[in-house]
Amino acid sequence: MNDLAEPADETLMLAYAAGDASAFELLYARHRGPLYRFLLRQLRDSALADEFFQDVWQRVITARAGWKPEAAFSTWLFRIAHNRLNDHWRGLKHRPAAPVDADERTARVPDPDTPERQLSDFEQRRRLQVAMDELPEEQREVLQLRLEQELTLEEIGDITGVGRETVKSRLRYAMDRLRTRLKE
């Protein structure tokens, strides 16, 4: 076998499941274009395709520990995308129409700005800050640049000296860790 040959997707996924983040970056680089084009062609809405694209990769990240090479990685990846699309289309068919008196109902909802609610909001912000403080420095940095400074991925890459895809990966990992931490 040629030593210069790139590792198979399945080998990379197993390495990623074992904790090798660079293996994920290679998988992502290989499949991002085809996956995004597939979603965009299906949805015909770039904002929705962006959302689904991130959701599919998030599901890959979440399922990495239990992944088994029973099928090609690309087959598995596109199956996730296919199922996500099916859920979306099914949801649209079963979504009931808004009631005729929706505006009146909304107006009757009590003001949620109570002292208890304010305390709850404060506690949530505190928990988020604690969780952010626990992130690795490189993840916390890109997350703060993105959320607080509203910089583009390219601008963050220029600031941190890494590529756009690395910035995206760090953001994904940071968000994954925050979600996990805040669910505790």
Tab-separated table of C-alpha atoms in Angstrom:
chain	number	residue	atom	x	y	z
A	1	MET	CA	0.000	0.000	0.000
A	2	ASN	CA	1.266	3.464	-0.845
A	3	ASP	CA	2.337	5.458	2.241
A	4	LEU	CA	1.289	8.668	0.504
A	5	ALA	CA	-2.305	7.508	0.090
A	6	GLU	CA	-4.789	9.410	2.164
A	7	PRO	CA	-6.558	7.387	4.850
A	8	ALA	CA	-10.024	6.071	4.104
A	9	ASP	CA	-13.032	7.904	5.509
A	10	GLU	CA	-13.828	4.971	7.768
A	11	THR	CA	-10.273	5.012	9.208
A	12	LEU	CA	-10.588	8.741	9.835
A	13	MET	CA	-13.963	8.346	11.528
A	14	LEU	CA	-12.609	5.648	13.825
A	15	ALA	CA	-9.631	7.888	14.655
A	16	TYR	CA	-12.007	10.782	15.352
A	17	ALA	CA	-14.161	8.565	17.586
A	18	ALA	CA	-10.963	7.744	19.484
A	19	GLY	CA	-10.301	11.453	20.055
A	20	ASP	CA	-8.277	12.589	17.012
A	21	ALA	CA	-9.775	15.977	16.106
A	22	SER	CA	-7.550	16.319	13.027
A	23	ALA	CA	-9.224	13.216	11.578
A	24	PHE	CA	-12.552	15.042	11.783
A	25	GLU	CA	-11.094	18.059	10.029
A	26	LEU	CA	-10.009	15.824	7.120
A	27	LEU	CA	-13.447	14.207	6.931
A	28	TYR	CA	-15.093	17.600	7.022
A	29	ALA	CA	-12.808	18.964	4.303
A	30	ARG	CA	-13.564	15.980	2.052
A	31	HIS	CA	-17.334	16.010	2.421
A	32	ARG	CA	-18.354	19.608	3.092
A	33	GLY	CA	-18.792	20.579	-0.564
A	34	PRO	CA	-20.833	17.580	-1.701
A	35	LEU	CA	-22.981	17.633	1.449
A	36	TYR	CA	-23.685	21.342	1.220
A	37	ARG	CA	-24.544	21.135	-2.499
A	38	PHE	CA	-26.895	18.228	-1.780
A	39	LEU	CA	-28.705	20.169	0.940
A	40	LEU	CA	-28.861	23.344	-1.105
A	41	ARG	CA	-30.324	21.517	-4.097
A	42	GLN	CA	-32.911	19.845	-1.896
A	43	LEU	CA	-33.932	22.913	0.091
A	44	ARG	CA	-33.368	25.687	-2.468
A	45	ASP	CA	-32.767	28.078	0.414
A	46	SER	CA	-29.182	28.910	1.355
A	47	ALA	CA	-29.998	29.977	4.935
A	48	LEU	CA	-31.890	26.742	5.563
A	49	ALA	CA	-29.145	24.727	3.835
A	50	ASP	CA	-26.575	26.377	6.130
A	51	GLU	CA	-28.641	25.442	9.170
A	52	PHE	CA	-29.094	21.834	8.044
A	53	PHE	CA	-25.420	21.565	7.085
A	54	GLN	CA	-24.391	22.521	10.619
A	55	ASP	CA	-27.033	20.226	12.091
A	56	VAL	CA	-25.820	17.224	10.076
A	57	TRP	CA	-22.213	17.776	11.174
A	58	GLN	CA	-23.372	18.257	14.757
A	59	ARG	CA	-25.115	14.894	14.549
A	60	VAL	CA	-21.904	13.326	13.218
A	61	ILE	CA	-20.024	14.802	16.171
A	62	THR	CA	-22.645	13.583	18.628
A	63	ALA	CA	-22.747	10.061	17.170
A	64	ARG	CA	-18.980	9.607	16.794
A	65	ALA	CA	-18.522	7.360	19.840
A	66	GLY	CA	-21.068	4.816	18.671
A	67	TRP	CA	-20.158	4.870	14.978
A	68	LYS	CA	-19.407	1.487	13.411
A	69	PRO	CA	-17.993	1.068	9.897
A	70	GLU	CA	-20.949	-1.021	8.708
A	71	ALA	CA	-21.358	1.200	5.636
A	72	ALA	CA	-19.208	3.772	3.900
A	73	PHE	CA	-18.851	6.983	5.872
A	74	SER	CA	-20.286	9.002	2.982
A	75	THR	CA	-23.341	6.743	2.911
A	76	TRP	CA	-23.837	7.265	6.628
A	77	LEU	CA	-23.323	11.035	6.318
A	78	PHE	CA	-25.839	11.401	3.508
A	79	ARG	CA	-28.292	9.142	5.348
A	80	ILE	CA	-28.160	11.598	8.259
A	81	ALA	CA	-28.800	14.461	5.819
A	82	HIS	CA	-31.609	12.532	4.136
A	83	ASN	CA	-33.293	11.782	7.478
A	84	ARG	CA	-32.948	15.422	8.540
A	85	LEU	CA	-34.604	16.518	5.302
A	86	ASN	CA	-37.408	13.987	5.787
A	87	ASP	CA	-38.030	15.278	9.307
A	88	HIS	CA	-38.202	18.798	7.919
A	89	TRP	CA	-40.663	17.946	5.141
A	90	ARG	CA	-42.795	15.852	7.493
A	91	GLY	CA	-42.908	18.716	9.983
A	92	LEU	CA	-44.150	21.121	7.326
A	93	LYS	CA	-46.992	18.801	6.349
A	94	HIS	CA	-48.194	18.367	9.908
A	95	ARG	CA	-47.785	21.902	11.124
A	96	PRO	CA	-51.225	23.267	11.939
A	97	ALA	CA	-52.216	26.651	10.615
A	98	ALA	CA	-52.087	29.552	13.038
A	99	PRO	CA	-55.424	30.215	14.725
A	100	VAL	CA	-57.448	33.142	13.455
A	101	ASP	CA	-57.212	34.816	16.873
A	102	ALA	CA	-53.426	34.305	17.241
A	103	ASP	CA	-52.742	38.031	17.750
A	104	GLU	CA	-55.363	38.273	20.500
A	105	ARG	CA	-53.969	35.215	22.229
A	106	THR	CA	-50.452	36.643	22.098
A	107	ALA	CA	-51.663	39.915	23.592
A	108	ARG	CA	-53.202	38.017	26.553
A	109	VAL	CA	-49.913	36.326	27.487
A	110	PRO	CA	-48.687	37.832	30.768
A	111	ASP	CA	-45.476	39.853	30.848
A	112	PRO	CA	-42.634	37.440	31.615
A	113	ASP	CA	-40.464	40.217	33.051
A	114	THR	CA	-40.980	39.258	36.693
A	115	PRO	CA	-38.311	39.338	39.421
A	116	GLU	CA	-38.177	35.537	39.309
A	117	ARG	CA	-37.637	35.613	35.558
A	118	GLN	CA	-34.924	38.259	35.888
A	119	LEU	CA	-33.154	36.118	38.495
A	120	SER	CA	-33.469	33.086	36.249
A	121	ASP	CA	-32.002	35.049	33.314
A	122	PHE	CA	-29.140	36.232	35.514
A	123	GLU	CA	-28.456	32.659	36.642
A	124	GLN	CA	-28.453	31.436	33.032
A	125	ARG	CA	-25.982	34.156	32.022
A	126	ARG	CA	-23.776	33.238	34.992
A	127	ARG	CA	-23.847	29.540	34.083
A	128	LEU	CA	-23.003	30.396	30.484
A	129	GLN	CA	-20.047	32.533	31.570
A	130	VAL	CA	-18.747	29.765	33.843
A	131	ALA	CA	-19.102	27.245	31.006
A	132	MET	CA	-17.301	29.585	28.603
A	133	ASP	CA	-14.488	30.061	31.115
A	134	GLU	CA	-14.008	26.268	31.151
A	135	LEU	CA	-13.491	26.076	27.374
A	136	PRO	CA	-9.983	25.586	26.016
A	137	GLU	CA	-8.397	28.950	25.189
A	138	GLU	CA	-8.494	28.504	21.406
A	139	GLN	CA	-12.192	27.604	21.449
A	140	ARG	CA	-13.120	30.385	23.860
A	141	GLU	CA	-11.226	32.914	21.749
A	142	VAL	CA	-12.979	32.116	18.458
A	143	LEU	CA	-16.355	31.885	20.191
A	144	GLN	CA	-15.967	35.315	21.760
A	145	LEU	CA	-14.736	36.863	18.514
A	146	ARG	CA	-17.732	35.410	16.688
A	147	LEU	CA	-20.451	36.111	19.262
A	148	GLU	CA	-19.266	39.289	20.932
A	149	GLN	CA	-17.421	40.994	18.085
A	150	GLU	CA	-19.609	39.493	15.320
A	151	LEU	CA	-16.552	38.877	13.147
A	152	THR	CA	-16.633	36.665	10.079
A	153	LEU	CA	-14.846	33.324	10.055
A	154	GLU	CA	-12.214	34.809	7.734
A	155	GLU	CA	-11.609	37.762	10.073
A	156	ILE	CA	-11.272	35.415	13.042
A	157	GLY	CA	-8.834	33.294	11.026
A	158	ASP	CA	-6.757	36.376	10.237
A	159	ILE	CA	-6.722	37.355	13.908
A	160	THR	CA	-5.870	33.902	15.257
A	161	GLY	CA	-3.569	32.840	12.428
A	162	VAL	CA	-5.551	29.729	11.480
A	163	GLY	CA	-7.654	28.804	8.463
A	164	ARG	CA	-11.374	29.368	8.088
A	165	GLU	CA	-12.162	25.659	8.444
A	166	THR	CA	-10.167	25.460	11.674
A	167	VAL	CA	-12.140	28.422	12.999
A	168	LYS	CA	-15.399	26.653	12.081
A	169	SER	CA	-14.224	23.467	13.737
A	170	ARG	CA	-13.248	25.280	16.923
A	171	LEU	CA	-16.611	27.028	16.999
A	172	ARG	CA	-18.413	23.717	16.587
A	173	TYR	CA	-16.425	22.085	19.372
A	174	ALA	CA	-16.988	25.090	21.645
A	175	MET	CA	-20.739	25.042	21.052
A	176	ASP	CA	-20.854	21.283	21.595
A	177	ARG	CA	-19.056	21.649	24.928
A	178	LEU	CA	-21.284	24.531	26.003
A	179	ARG	CA	-24.445	22.586	25.203
A	180	THR	CA	-23.181	19.590	27.158
A	181	ARG	CA	-22.132	21.724	30.118
A	182	LEU	CA	-25.374	23.699	30.243
A	183	LYS	CA	-27.485	20.537	30.175
A	184	GLU	CA	-25.927	19.424	33.483
